[in-house]
């Protein structure tokens, strides 16, 4: 064994690990926020498209019922 870890080495590694964990947590939370926004926009688009299809169907049905 040519190298031994002393207390100061371990404390420095602990500090570095802690800062890395904080950085990862920040990046992870940012990614979650971005994904949440994407899903919200996608769901809103699907709701709008669904309502459009229903309204168009009602319009076509009303037109067909009036023509008979």
mmCIF file of N, CA and C in Angstrom, residues 12-50:
data_model
loop_
_atom_site.group_PDB
_atom_site.id
_atom_site.type_symbol
_atom_site.label_atom_id
_atom_site.label_comp_id
_atom_site.label_asym_id
_atom_site.label_seq_id
_atom_site.Cartn_x
_atom_site.Cartn_y
_atom_site.Cartn_z
ATOM 1 N N UNK A 12 -12.476 15.958 2.236
ATOM 2 C CA UNK A 12 -12.489 16.620 0.928
ATOM 3 C C UNK A 12 -13.339 15.820 -0.063
ATOM 4 N N UNK A 13 -13.204 14.504 -0.042
ATOM 5 C CA UNK A 13 -13.998 13.656 -0.932
ATOM 6 C C UNK A 13 -15.477 13.768 -0.588
ATOM 7 N N UNK A 14 -15.774 13.833 0.710
ATOM 8 C CA UNK A 14 -17.160 13.971 1.150
ATOM 9 C C UNK A 14 -17.742 15.294 0.671
ATOM 10 N N UNK A 15 -16.977 16.367 0.779
ATOM 11 C CA UNK A 15 -17.432 17.677 0.338
ATOM 12 C C UNK A 15 -17.666 17.688 -1.170
ATOM 13 N N UNK A 16 -16.762 17.079 -1.928
ATOM 14 C CA UNK A 16 -16.908 17.011 -3.378
ATOM 15 C C UNK A 16 -18.128 16.188 -3.762
ATOM 16 N N UNK A 17 -18.329 15.089 -3.068
ATOM 17 C CA UNK A 17 -19.487 14.234 -3.340
ATOM 18 C C UNK A 17 -20.784 14.971 -3.047
ATOM 19 N N UNK A 18 -20.787 15.723 -1.955
ATOM 20 C CA UNK A 18 -21.977 16.468 -1.581
ATOM 21 C C UNK A 18 -22.316 17.520 -2.639
ATOM 22 N N UNK A 19 -21.314 18.239 -3.135
ATOM 23 C CA UNK A 19 -21.574 19.251 -4.158
ATOM 24 C C UNK A 19 -22.028 18.601 -5.461
ATOM 25 N N UNK A 20 -21.472 17.436 -5.790
ATOM 26 C CA UNK A 20 -21.921 16.713 -6.980
ATOM 27 C C UNK A 20 -23.377 16.275 -6.850
ATOM 28 N N UNK A 21 -23.755 15.844 -5.668
ATOM 29 C CA UNK A 21 -25.136 15.416 -5.438
ATOM 30 C C UNK A 21 -26.101 16.590 -5.554
ATOM 31 N N UNK A 22 -25.709 17.760 -5.046
ATOM 32 C CA UNK A 22 -26.548 18.948 -5.152
ATOM 33 C C UNK A 22 -26.724 19.335 -6.624
ATOM 34 N N UNK A 23 -25.644 19.272 -7.386
ATOM 35 C CA UNK A 23 -25.710 19.584 -8.816
ATOM 36 C C UNK A 23 -26.622 18.607 -9.546
ATOM 37 N N UNK A 24 -26.492 17.316 -9.252
ATOM 38 C CA UNK A 24 -27.345 16.308 -9.888
ATOM 39 C C UNK A 24 -28.811 16.514 -9.535
ATOM 40 N N UNK A 25 -29.071 16.864 -8.276
ATOM 41 C CA UNK A 25 -30.451 17.099 -7.854
ATOM 42 C C UNK A 25 -31.038 18.289 -8.607
ATOM 43 N N UNK A 26 -30.253 19.346 -8.767
ATOM 44 C CA UNK A 26 -30.717 20.524 -9.491
ATOM 45 C C UNK A 26 -31.013 20.182 -10.945
ATOM 46 N N UNK A 27 -30.124 19.433 -11.582
ATOM 47 C CA UNK A 27 -30.346 19.032 -12.971
ATOM 48 C C UNK A 27 -31.570 18.128 -13.095
ATOM 49 N N UNK A 28 -31.738 17.227 -12.143
ATOM 50 C CA UNK A 28 -32.868 16.310 -12.153
ATOM 51 C C UNK A 28 -34.182 17.065 -12.001
ATOM 52 N N UNK A 29 -34.231 18.021 -11.081
ATOM 53 C CA UNK A 29 -35.453 18.793 -10.876
ATOM 54 C C UNK A 29 -35.760 19.644 -12.109
ATOM 55 N N UNK A 30 -34.748 20.170 -12.748
ATOM 56 C CA UNK A 30 -34.940 20.941 -13.980
ATOM 57 C C UNK A 30 -35.511 20.054 -15.084
ATOM 58 N N UNK A 31 -34.999 18.842 -15.200
ATOM 59 C CA UNK A 31 -35.496 17.907 -16.210
ATOM 60 C C UNK A 31 -36.953 17.523 -15.928
ATOM 61 N N UNK A 32 -37.288 17.335 -14.679
ATOM 62 C CA UNK A 32 -38.673 17.000 -14.311
ATOM 63 C C UNK A 32 -39.600 18.163 -14.652
ATOM 64 N N UNK A 33 -39.165 19.389 -14.364
ATOM 65 C CA UNK A 33 -39.991 20.560 -14.686
ATOM 66 C C UNK A 33 -40.217 20.677 -16.192
ATOM 67 N N UNK A 34 -39.175 20.442 -16.978
ATOM 68 C CA UNK A 34 -39.308 20.517 -18.433
ATOM 69 C C UNK A 34 -40.254 19.439 -18.942
ATOM 70 N N UNK A 35 -40.142 18.245 -18.413
ATOM 71 C CA UNK A 35 -41.014 17.148 -18.839
ATOM 72 C C UNK A 35 -42.462 17.418 -18.441
ATOM 73 N N UNK A 36 -42.668 17.999 -17.271
ATOM 74 C CA UNK A 36 -44.020 18.342 -16.827
ATOM 75 C C UNK A 36 -44.652 19.342 -17.779
ATOM 76 N N UNK A 37 -43.879 20.340 -18.195
ATOM 77 C CA UNK A 37 -44.403 21.324 -19.141
ATOM 78 C C UNK A 37 -44.758 20.674 -20.469
ATOM 79 N N UNK A 38 -43.904 19.791 -20.962
ATOM 80 C CA UNK A 38 -44.190 19.097 -22.231
ATOM 81 C C UNK A 38 -45.467 18.279 -22.139
ATOM 82 N N UNK A 39 -45.627 17.556 -21.045
ATOM 83 C CA UNK A 39 -46.818 16.723 -20.884
ATOM 84 C C UNK A 39 -48.081 17.573 -20.757
ATOM 85 N N UNK A 40 -47.986 18.708 -20.081
ATOM 86 C CA UNK A 40 -49.136 19.599 -19.942
ATOM 87 C C UNK A 40 -49.558 20.142 -21.302
ATOM 88 N N UNK A 41 -48.593 20.566 -22.097
ATOM 89 C CA UNK A 41 -48.902 21.088 -23.430
ATOM 90 C C UNK A 41 -49.496 19.985 -24.303
ATOM 91 N N UNK A 42 -48.931 18.790 -24.222
ATOM 92 C CA UNK A 42 -49.445 17.674 -25.027
ATOM 93 C C UNK A 42 -50.878 17.323 -24.627
ATOM 94 N N UNK A 43 -51.155 17.267 -23.329
ATOM 95 C CA UNK A 43 -52.503 16.958 -22.863
ATOM 96 C C UNK A 43 -53.483 18.042 -23.292
ATOM 97 N N UNK A 44 -53.066 19.302 -23.198
ATOM 98 C CA UNK A 44 -53.927 20.397 -23.642
ATOM 99 C C UNK A 44 -54.252 20.281 -25.119
ATOM 100 N N UNK A 45 -53.269 19.919 -25.925
ATOM 101 C CA UNK A 45 -53.504 19.732 -27.358
ATOM 102 C C UNK A 45 -54.488 18.614 -27.629
ATOM 103 N N UNK A 46 -54.367 17.521 -26.888
ATOM 104 C CA UNK A 46 -55.290 16.403 -27.078
ATOM 105 C C UNK A 46 -56.713 16.778 -26.677
ATOM 106 N N UNK A 47 -56.846 17.554 -25.598
ATOM 107 C CA UNK A 47 -58.181 17.985 -25.161
ATOM 108 C C UNK A 47 -58.804 18.904 -26.212
ATOM 109 N N UNK A 48 -58.017 19.838 -26.717
ATOM 110 C CA UNK A 48 -58.534 20.750 -27.740
ATOM 111 C C UNK A 48 -58.930 19.980 -28.999
ATOM 112 N N UNK A 49 -58.103 19.025 -29.416
ATOM 113 C CA UNK A 49 -58.422 18.223 -30.598
ATOM 114 C C UNK A 49 -59.688 17.401 -30.363
ATOM 115 N N UNK A 50 -59.840 16.831 -29.200
ATOM 116 C CA UNK A 50 -61.030 16.041 -28.881
ATOM 117 C C UNK A 50 -62.290 16.877 -28.896
#
